[in-house]
Tab-separated table of C-alpha atoms and ligand atoms in Angstrom:
chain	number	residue	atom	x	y	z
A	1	UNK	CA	-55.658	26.678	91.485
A	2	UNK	CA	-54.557	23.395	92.665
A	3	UNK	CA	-50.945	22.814	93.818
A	4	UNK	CA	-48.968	21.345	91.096
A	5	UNK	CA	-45.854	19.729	92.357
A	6	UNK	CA	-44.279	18.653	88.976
A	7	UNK	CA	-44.692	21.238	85.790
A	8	UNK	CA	-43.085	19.566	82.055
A	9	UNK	CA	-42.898	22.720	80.252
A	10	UNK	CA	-42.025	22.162	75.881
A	11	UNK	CA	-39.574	18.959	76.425
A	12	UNK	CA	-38.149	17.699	73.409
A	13	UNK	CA	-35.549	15.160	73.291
A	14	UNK	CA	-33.356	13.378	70.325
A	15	UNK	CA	-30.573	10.898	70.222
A	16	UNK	CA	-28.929	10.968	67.137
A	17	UNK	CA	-31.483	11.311	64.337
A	18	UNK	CA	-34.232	9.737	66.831
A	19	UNK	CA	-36.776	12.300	68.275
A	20	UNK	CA	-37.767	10.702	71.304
A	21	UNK	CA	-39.841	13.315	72.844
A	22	UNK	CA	-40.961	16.012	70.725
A	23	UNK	CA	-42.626	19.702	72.858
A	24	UNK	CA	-43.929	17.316	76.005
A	25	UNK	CA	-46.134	19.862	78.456
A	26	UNK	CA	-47.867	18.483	81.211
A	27	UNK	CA	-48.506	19.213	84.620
A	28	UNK	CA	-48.539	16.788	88.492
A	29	UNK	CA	-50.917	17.784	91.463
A	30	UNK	CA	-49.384	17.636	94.344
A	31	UNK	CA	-50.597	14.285	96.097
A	32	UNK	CA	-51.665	12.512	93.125
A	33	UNK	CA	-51.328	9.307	90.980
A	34	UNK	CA	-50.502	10.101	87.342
A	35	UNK	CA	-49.973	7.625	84.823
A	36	UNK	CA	-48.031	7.742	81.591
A	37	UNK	CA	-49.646	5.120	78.939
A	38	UNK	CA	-48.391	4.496	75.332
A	39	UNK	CA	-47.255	2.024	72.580
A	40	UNK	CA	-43.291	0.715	72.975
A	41	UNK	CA	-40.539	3.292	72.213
A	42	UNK	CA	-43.582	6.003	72.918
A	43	UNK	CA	-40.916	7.877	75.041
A	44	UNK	CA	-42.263	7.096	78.384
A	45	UNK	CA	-39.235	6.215	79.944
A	46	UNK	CA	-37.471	8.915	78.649
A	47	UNK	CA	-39.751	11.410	80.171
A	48	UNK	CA	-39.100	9.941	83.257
A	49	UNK	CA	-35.330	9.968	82.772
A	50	UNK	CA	-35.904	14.175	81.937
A	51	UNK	CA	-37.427	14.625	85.112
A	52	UNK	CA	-34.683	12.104	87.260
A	53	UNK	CA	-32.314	14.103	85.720
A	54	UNK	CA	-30.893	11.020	83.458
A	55	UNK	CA	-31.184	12.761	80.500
A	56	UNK	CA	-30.807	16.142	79.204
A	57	UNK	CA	-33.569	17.486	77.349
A	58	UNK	CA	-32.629	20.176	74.235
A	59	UNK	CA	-35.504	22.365	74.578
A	60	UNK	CA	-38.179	22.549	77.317
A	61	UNK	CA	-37.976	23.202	81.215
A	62	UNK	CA	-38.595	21.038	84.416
A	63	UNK	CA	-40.036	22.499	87.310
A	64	UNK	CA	-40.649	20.246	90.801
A	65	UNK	CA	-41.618	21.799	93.807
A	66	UNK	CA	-41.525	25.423	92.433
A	67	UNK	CA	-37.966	25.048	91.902
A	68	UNK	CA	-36.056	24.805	88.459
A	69	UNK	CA	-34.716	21.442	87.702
A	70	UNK	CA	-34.248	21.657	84.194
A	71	UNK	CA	-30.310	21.289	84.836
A	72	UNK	CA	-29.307	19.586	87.869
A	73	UNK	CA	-27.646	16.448	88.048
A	74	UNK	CA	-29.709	13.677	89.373
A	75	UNK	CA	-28.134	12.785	92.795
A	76	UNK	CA	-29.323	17.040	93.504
A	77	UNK	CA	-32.856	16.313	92.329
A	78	UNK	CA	-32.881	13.218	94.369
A	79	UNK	CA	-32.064	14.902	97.268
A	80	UNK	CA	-34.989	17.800	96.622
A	81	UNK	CA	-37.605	14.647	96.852
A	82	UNK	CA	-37.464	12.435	93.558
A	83	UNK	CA	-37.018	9.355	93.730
A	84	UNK	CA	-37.500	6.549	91.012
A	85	UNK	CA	-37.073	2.890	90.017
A	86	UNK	CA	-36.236	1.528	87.106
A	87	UNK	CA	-37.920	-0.418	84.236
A	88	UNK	CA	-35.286	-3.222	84.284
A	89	UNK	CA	-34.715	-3.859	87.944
A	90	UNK	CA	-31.857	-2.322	89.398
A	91	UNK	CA	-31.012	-4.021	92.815
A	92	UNK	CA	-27.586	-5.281	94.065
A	93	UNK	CA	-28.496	-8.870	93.493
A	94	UNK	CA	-25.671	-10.449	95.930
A	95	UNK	CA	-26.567	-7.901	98.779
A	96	UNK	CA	-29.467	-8.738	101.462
A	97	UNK	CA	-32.775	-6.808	101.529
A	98	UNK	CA	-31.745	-4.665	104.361
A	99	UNK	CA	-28.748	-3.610	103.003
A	100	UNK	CA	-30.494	-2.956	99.264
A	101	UNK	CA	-32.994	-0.445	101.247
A	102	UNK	CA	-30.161	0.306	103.443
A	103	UNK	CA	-28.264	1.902	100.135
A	104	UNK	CA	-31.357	4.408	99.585
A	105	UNK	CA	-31.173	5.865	103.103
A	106	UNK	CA	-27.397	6.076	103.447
A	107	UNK	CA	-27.877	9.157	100.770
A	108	UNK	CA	-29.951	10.370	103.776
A	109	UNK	CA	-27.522	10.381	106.390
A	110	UNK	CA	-25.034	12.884	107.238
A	111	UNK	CA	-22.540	10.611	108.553
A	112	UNK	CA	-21.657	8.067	106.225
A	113	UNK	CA	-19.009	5.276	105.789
A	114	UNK	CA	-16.702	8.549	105.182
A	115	UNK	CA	-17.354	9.952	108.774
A	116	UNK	CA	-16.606	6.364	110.181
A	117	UNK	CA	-14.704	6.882	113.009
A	118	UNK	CA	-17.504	9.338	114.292
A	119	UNK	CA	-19.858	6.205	114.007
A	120	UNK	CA	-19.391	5.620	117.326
A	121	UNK	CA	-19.705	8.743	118.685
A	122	UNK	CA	-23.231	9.351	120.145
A	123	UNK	CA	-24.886	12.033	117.262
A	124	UNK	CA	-24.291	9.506	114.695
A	125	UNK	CA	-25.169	6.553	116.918
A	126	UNK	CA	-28.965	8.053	117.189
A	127	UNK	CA	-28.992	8.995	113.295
A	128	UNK	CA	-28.166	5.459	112.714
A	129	UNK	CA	-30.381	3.797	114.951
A	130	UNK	CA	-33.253	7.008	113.276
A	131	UNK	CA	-32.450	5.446	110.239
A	132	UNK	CA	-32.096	1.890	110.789
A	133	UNK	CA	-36.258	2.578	112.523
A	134	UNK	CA	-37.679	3.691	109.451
A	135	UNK	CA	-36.214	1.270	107.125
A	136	UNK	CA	-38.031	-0.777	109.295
A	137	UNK	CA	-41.240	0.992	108.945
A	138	UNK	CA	-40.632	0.967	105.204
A	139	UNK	CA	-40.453	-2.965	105.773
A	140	UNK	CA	-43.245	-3.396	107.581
A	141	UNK	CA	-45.252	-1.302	105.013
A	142	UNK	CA	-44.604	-3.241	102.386
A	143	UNK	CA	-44.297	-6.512	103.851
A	144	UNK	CA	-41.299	-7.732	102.981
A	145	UNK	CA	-40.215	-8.473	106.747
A	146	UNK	CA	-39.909	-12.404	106.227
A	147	UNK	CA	-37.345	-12.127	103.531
A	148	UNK	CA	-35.424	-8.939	104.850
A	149	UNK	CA	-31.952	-11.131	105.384
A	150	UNK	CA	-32.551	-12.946	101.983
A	151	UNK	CA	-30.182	-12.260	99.305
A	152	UNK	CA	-31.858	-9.813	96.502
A	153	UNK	CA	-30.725	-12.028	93.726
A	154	UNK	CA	-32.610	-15.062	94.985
A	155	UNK	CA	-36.019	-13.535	95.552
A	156	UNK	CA	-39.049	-13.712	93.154
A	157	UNK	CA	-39.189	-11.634	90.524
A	158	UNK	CA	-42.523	-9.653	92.301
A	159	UNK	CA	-40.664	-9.293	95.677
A	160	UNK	CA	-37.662	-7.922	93.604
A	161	UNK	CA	-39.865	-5.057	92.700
A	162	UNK	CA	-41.102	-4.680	96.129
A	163	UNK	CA	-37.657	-4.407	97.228
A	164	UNK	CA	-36.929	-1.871	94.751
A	165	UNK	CA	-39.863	0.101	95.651
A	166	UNK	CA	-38.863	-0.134	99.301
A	167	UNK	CA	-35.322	1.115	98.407
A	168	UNK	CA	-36.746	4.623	96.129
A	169	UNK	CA	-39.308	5.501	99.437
A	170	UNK	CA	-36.355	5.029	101.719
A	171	UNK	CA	-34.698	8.136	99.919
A	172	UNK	CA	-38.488	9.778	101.560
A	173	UNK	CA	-39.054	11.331	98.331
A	174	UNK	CA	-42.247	13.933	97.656
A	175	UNK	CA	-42.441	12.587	93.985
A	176	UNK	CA	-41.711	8.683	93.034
A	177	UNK	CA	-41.219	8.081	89.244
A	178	UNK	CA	-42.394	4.263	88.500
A	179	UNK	CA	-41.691	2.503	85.481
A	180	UNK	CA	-43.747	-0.555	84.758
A	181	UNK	CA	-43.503	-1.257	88.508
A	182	UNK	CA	-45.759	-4.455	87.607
A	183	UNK	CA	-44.543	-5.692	84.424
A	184	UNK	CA	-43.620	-9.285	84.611
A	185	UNK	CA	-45.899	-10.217	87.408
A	186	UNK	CA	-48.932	-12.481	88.064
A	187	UNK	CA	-52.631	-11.273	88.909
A	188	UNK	CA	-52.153	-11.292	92.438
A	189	UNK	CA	-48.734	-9.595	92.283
A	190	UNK	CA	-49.850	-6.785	90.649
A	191	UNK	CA	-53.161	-6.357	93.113
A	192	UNK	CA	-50.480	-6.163	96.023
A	193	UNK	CA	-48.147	-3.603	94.266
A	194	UNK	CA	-51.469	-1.303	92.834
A	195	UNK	CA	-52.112	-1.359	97.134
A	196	UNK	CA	-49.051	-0.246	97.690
A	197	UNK	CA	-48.681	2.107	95.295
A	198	UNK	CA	-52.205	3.378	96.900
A	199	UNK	CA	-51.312	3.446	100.048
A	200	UNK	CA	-48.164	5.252	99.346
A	201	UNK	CA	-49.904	7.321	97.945
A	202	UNK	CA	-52.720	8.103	100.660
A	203	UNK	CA	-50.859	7.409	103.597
A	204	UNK	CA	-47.635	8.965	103.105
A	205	UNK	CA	-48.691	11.896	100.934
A	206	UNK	CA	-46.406	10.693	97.929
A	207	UNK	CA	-47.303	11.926	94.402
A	208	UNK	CA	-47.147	9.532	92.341
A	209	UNK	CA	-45.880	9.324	88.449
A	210	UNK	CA	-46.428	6.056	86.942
A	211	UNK	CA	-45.623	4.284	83.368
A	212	UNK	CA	-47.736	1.349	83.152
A	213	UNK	CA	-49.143	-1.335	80.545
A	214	UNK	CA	-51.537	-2.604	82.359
A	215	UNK	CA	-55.181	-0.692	81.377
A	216	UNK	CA	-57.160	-2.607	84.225
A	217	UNK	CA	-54.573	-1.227	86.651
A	218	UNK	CA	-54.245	2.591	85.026
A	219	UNK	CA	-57.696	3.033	85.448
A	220	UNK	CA	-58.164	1.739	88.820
A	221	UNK	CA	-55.369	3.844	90.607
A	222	UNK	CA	-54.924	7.205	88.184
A	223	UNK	CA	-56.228	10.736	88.948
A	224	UNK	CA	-55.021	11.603	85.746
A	225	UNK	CA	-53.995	9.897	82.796
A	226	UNK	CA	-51.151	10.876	79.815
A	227	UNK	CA	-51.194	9.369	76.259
A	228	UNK	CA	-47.374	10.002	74.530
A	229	UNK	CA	-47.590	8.782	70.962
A	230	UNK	CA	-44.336	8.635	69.016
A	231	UNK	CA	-42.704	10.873	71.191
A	232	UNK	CA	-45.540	14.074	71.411
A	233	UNK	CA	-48.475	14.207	73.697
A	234	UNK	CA	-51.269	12.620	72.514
A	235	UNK	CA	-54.006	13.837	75.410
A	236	UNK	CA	-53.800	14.131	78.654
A	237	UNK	CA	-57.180	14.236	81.665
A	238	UNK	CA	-59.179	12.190	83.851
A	239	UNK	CA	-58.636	8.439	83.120
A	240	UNK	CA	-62.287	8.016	81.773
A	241	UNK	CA	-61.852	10.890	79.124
A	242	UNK	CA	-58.585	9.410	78.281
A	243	UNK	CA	-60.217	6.214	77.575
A	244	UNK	CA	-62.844	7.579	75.706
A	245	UNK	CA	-60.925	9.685	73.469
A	246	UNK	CA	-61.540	8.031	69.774
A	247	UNK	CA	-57.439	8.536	68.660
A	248	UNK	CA	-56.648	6.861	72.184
A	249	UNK	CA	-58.733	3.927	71.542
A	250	UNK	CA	-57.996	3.500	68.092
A	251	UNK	CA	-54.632	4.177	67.724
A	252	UNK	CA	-52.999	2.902	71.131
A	253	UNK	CA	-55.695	0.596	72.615
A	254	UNK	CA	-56.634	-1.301	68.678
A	255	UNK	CA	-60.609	-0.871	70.012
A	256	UNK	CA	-63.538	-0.111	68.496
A	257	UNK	CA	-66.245	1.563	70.093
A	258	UNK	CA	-68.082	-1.526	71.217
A	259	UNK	CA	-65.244	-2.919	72.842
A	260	UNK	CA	-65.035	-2.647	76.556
A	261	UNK	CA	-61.278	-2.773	78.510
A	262	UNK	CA	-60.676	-5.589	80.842
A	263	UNK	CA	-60.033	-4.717	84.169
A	264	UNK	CA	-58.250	-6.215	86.865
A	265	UNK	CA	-59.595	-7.392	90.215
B	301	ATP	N1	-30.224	5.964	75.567
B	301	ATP	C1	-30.802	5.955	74.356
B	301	ATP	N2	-30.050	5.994	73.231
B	301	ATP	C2	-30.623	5.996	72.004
B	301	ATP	N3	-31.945	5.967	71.786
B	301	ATP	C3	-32.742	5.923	72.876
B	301	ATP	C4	-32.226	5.904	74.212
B	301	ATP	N4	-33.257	5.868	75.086
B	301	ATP	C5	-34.380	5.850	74.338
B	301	ATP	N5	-34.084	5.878	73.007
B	301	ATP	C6	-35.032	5.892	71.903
B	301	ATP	O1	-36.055	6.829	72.200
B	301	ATP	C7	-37.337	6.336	71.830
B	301	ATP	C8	-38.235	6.279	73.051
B	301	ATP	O2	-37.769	5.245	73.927
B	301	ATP	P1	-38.350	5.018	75.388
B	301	ATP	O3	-37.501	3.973	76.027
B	301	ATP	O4	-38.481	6.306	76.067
B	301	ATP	O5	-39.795	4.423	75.069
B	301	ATP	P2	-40.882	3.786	76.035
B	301	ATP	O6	-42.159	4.482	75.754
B	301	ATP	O7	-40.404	3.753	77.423
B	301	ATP	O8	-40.994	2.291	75.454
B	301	ATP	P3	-41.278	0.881	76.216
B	301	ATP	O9	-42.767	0.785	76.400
B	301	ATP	O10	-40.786	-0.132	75.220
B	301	ATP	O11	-40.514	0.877	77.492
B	301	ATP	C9	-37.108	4.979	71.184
B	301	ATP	O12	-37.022	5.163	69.789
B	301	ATP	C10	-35.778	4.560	71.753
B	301	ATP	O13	-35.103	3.693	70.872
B	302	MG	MG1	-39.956	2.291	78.770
C-alpha cells in the first residue's frame, strides 16, 4: 500500500446553522500533488483550515504523518511539517521580502529574539547564519532575488504570492496547504507558480494539497483530484476520471459531453 501522509477521516463542520463540510474522507500520498476543485462556498478552504488546525471540526479525525492531529493547535501542527498560505494574501505589507520569509524560519530557530543576548554567542551565531543560507536557497528557488529588499506591500500582486509561498517552505514543511495560490494572476504568472509548485514538489519531496480554479492548471499538475460539492465529497481519483465523471461535468464544470476544457500553456 502506498504511503499516505495525510488521512481526512468523517470531517464534518458547521457554523451556526451552516454545514460547511458534511462526513469529508479522503486520503494524501506521500510526495504528491492533490487538488481540491469545487463551486464557491464548496468548503474548500475550510478543509484546509481542519487540517492547519484553524478550525475545529465536530465529528471526523485528522491524521498527518501517522500521528493524530485531530486536536492540536496550529502553531504544533506547523511545527510537525504543515505549512500553508492563505487565500487572501497574508504578508506583512510594510516589511521587506527577507524579513517576510525571515518570519517563517524564526519559528525554526531555537534562539529567538527571546534568547537575544545569546545572539552573539557562537551556537546561535552558526544557527543564524544556517538559517539566514537557506532563506537564501528558498530565494534563489523561486526567484525572487531582485526584489528581496523591496517592501512586500509594493510588489505585484504575482510576486506577492511568490513571497508568500517562499515564506510557508521556509517553515520546511512535509505537507504545504495552497489556496488558490494563482488566483488573480495573468497567463504567464500562473505558468511560473504551476513550476514552482512542480518543482517543489519533485525536488524537495513536498506533498502537495492544492485548492485551485483554474481547470487547465488542475489537470496539468494533479496526481489526484477532489470534487467537494456543498460541503460533502463529490468524487475523488485520477484527474482524468475526475473530469470525466458526468455529475462533475455537469454540475461543477456547466459541460456537456462534447465540450472539451481549455487548458493552459
Ligand atoms: N469563519 C466562518 N464563519 C461562518 N461561516 C463560514 C466561515 N468560514 C466558512 N464559512 C461558510 O462555510 C461554507 C464554506 O466556505 P468555504 O470558504 O470553505 O468555501 P470555499 O469552497 O473555499 O469557497 P471559495 O471558492 O469561494 O473560496 C460557506 O457557506 C461559508 O459561508
Ligand atoms: Mg475558499
Amino acid at each position: 500500500m502506498a504511503d499516505k501522509i495525510l488521512k481526512v477521516e468523517q470531517i464534518s463542520l458547521a457554523f451556526g446553522g451552516v454545514k460547511a463540510l458534511t462526513d469529508v474522507s479522503f486520503e494524501v500520498e506521500k510526495g504528491s500533488v492533490f487538488s481540491i476543485i469545487g463551486p464557491n462556498g464548496a468548503g474548500k478552504t475550510s478543509m484546509l483550515n481542519c487540517i492547519s488546525g484553524r478550525y475545529r471540526p465536530y465529528e471526523g479525525s485528522i491524521h498527518f504523518d501517522d500521528q493524530e492531529v485531530t486536536h492540536m493547535r496550529p502553531n504544533d501542527r506547523a511545527d510537525l511539517g504543515i505549512g500553508r498560505t492563505f487565500q487572501n494574501l497574508a504578508l506583512f505589507g510594510h516589511m521587506s521580502v527577507l524579513d517576510n520569509i525571515m518570519v517563517g524560519r524564526h519559528h525554526q530557530m531555537k534562539n529567538n529574539w527571546l534568547t537575544g543576548p545569546l545572539y552573539w554567542a557562537s551556537p546561535a551565531q552558526k544557527e543564524e547564519l544556517k538559517h539566514r543560507r537557506q532563506v537564501e536557497e528558498i530565494i534563489d528557488f523561486l526567484d525572487i532575488s531582485h526584489v528581496r529588499k523591496s517592501i512586500a506591500g509594493t510588489l505585484s500582486y504575482g510576486l506577492r504570492k511568490r513571497v508568500e509561498l517562499a515564506r510557508a517552505i521556509a517553515l520546511n514543511p512535509k505537507l504545504i496547504l495552497l489556496d488558490e495560490p494563482m488566483a488573480g494572476m495573468n497567463l504567464e504568472e500562473k505558468e511560473d507558480m504551476a513550476r514552482y509548485i512542480l518543482d517543489l514538489n519533485e525536488e524537495f519531496g513536498i506533498t502537495v494539497v492544492m485548492i485551485e480554479h483554474d481547470m487547465g492548471v488542475v489537470m496539468d499538475i494533479s496526481h489526484e483530484v477532489m470534487v467537494l460539492d456543498f460541503g460533502k465529497k463529490l468524487v475523488s481519483g485520477l484527474p482524468d476520471e475526475v473530469m470525466a465523471n458526468e455529475h462533475v461535468r455537469q454540475a461543477y464544470l456547466g459541460l456537456d459531453d462534447n465540450e472539451q476544457l481549455q487548458e493552459v500553456g
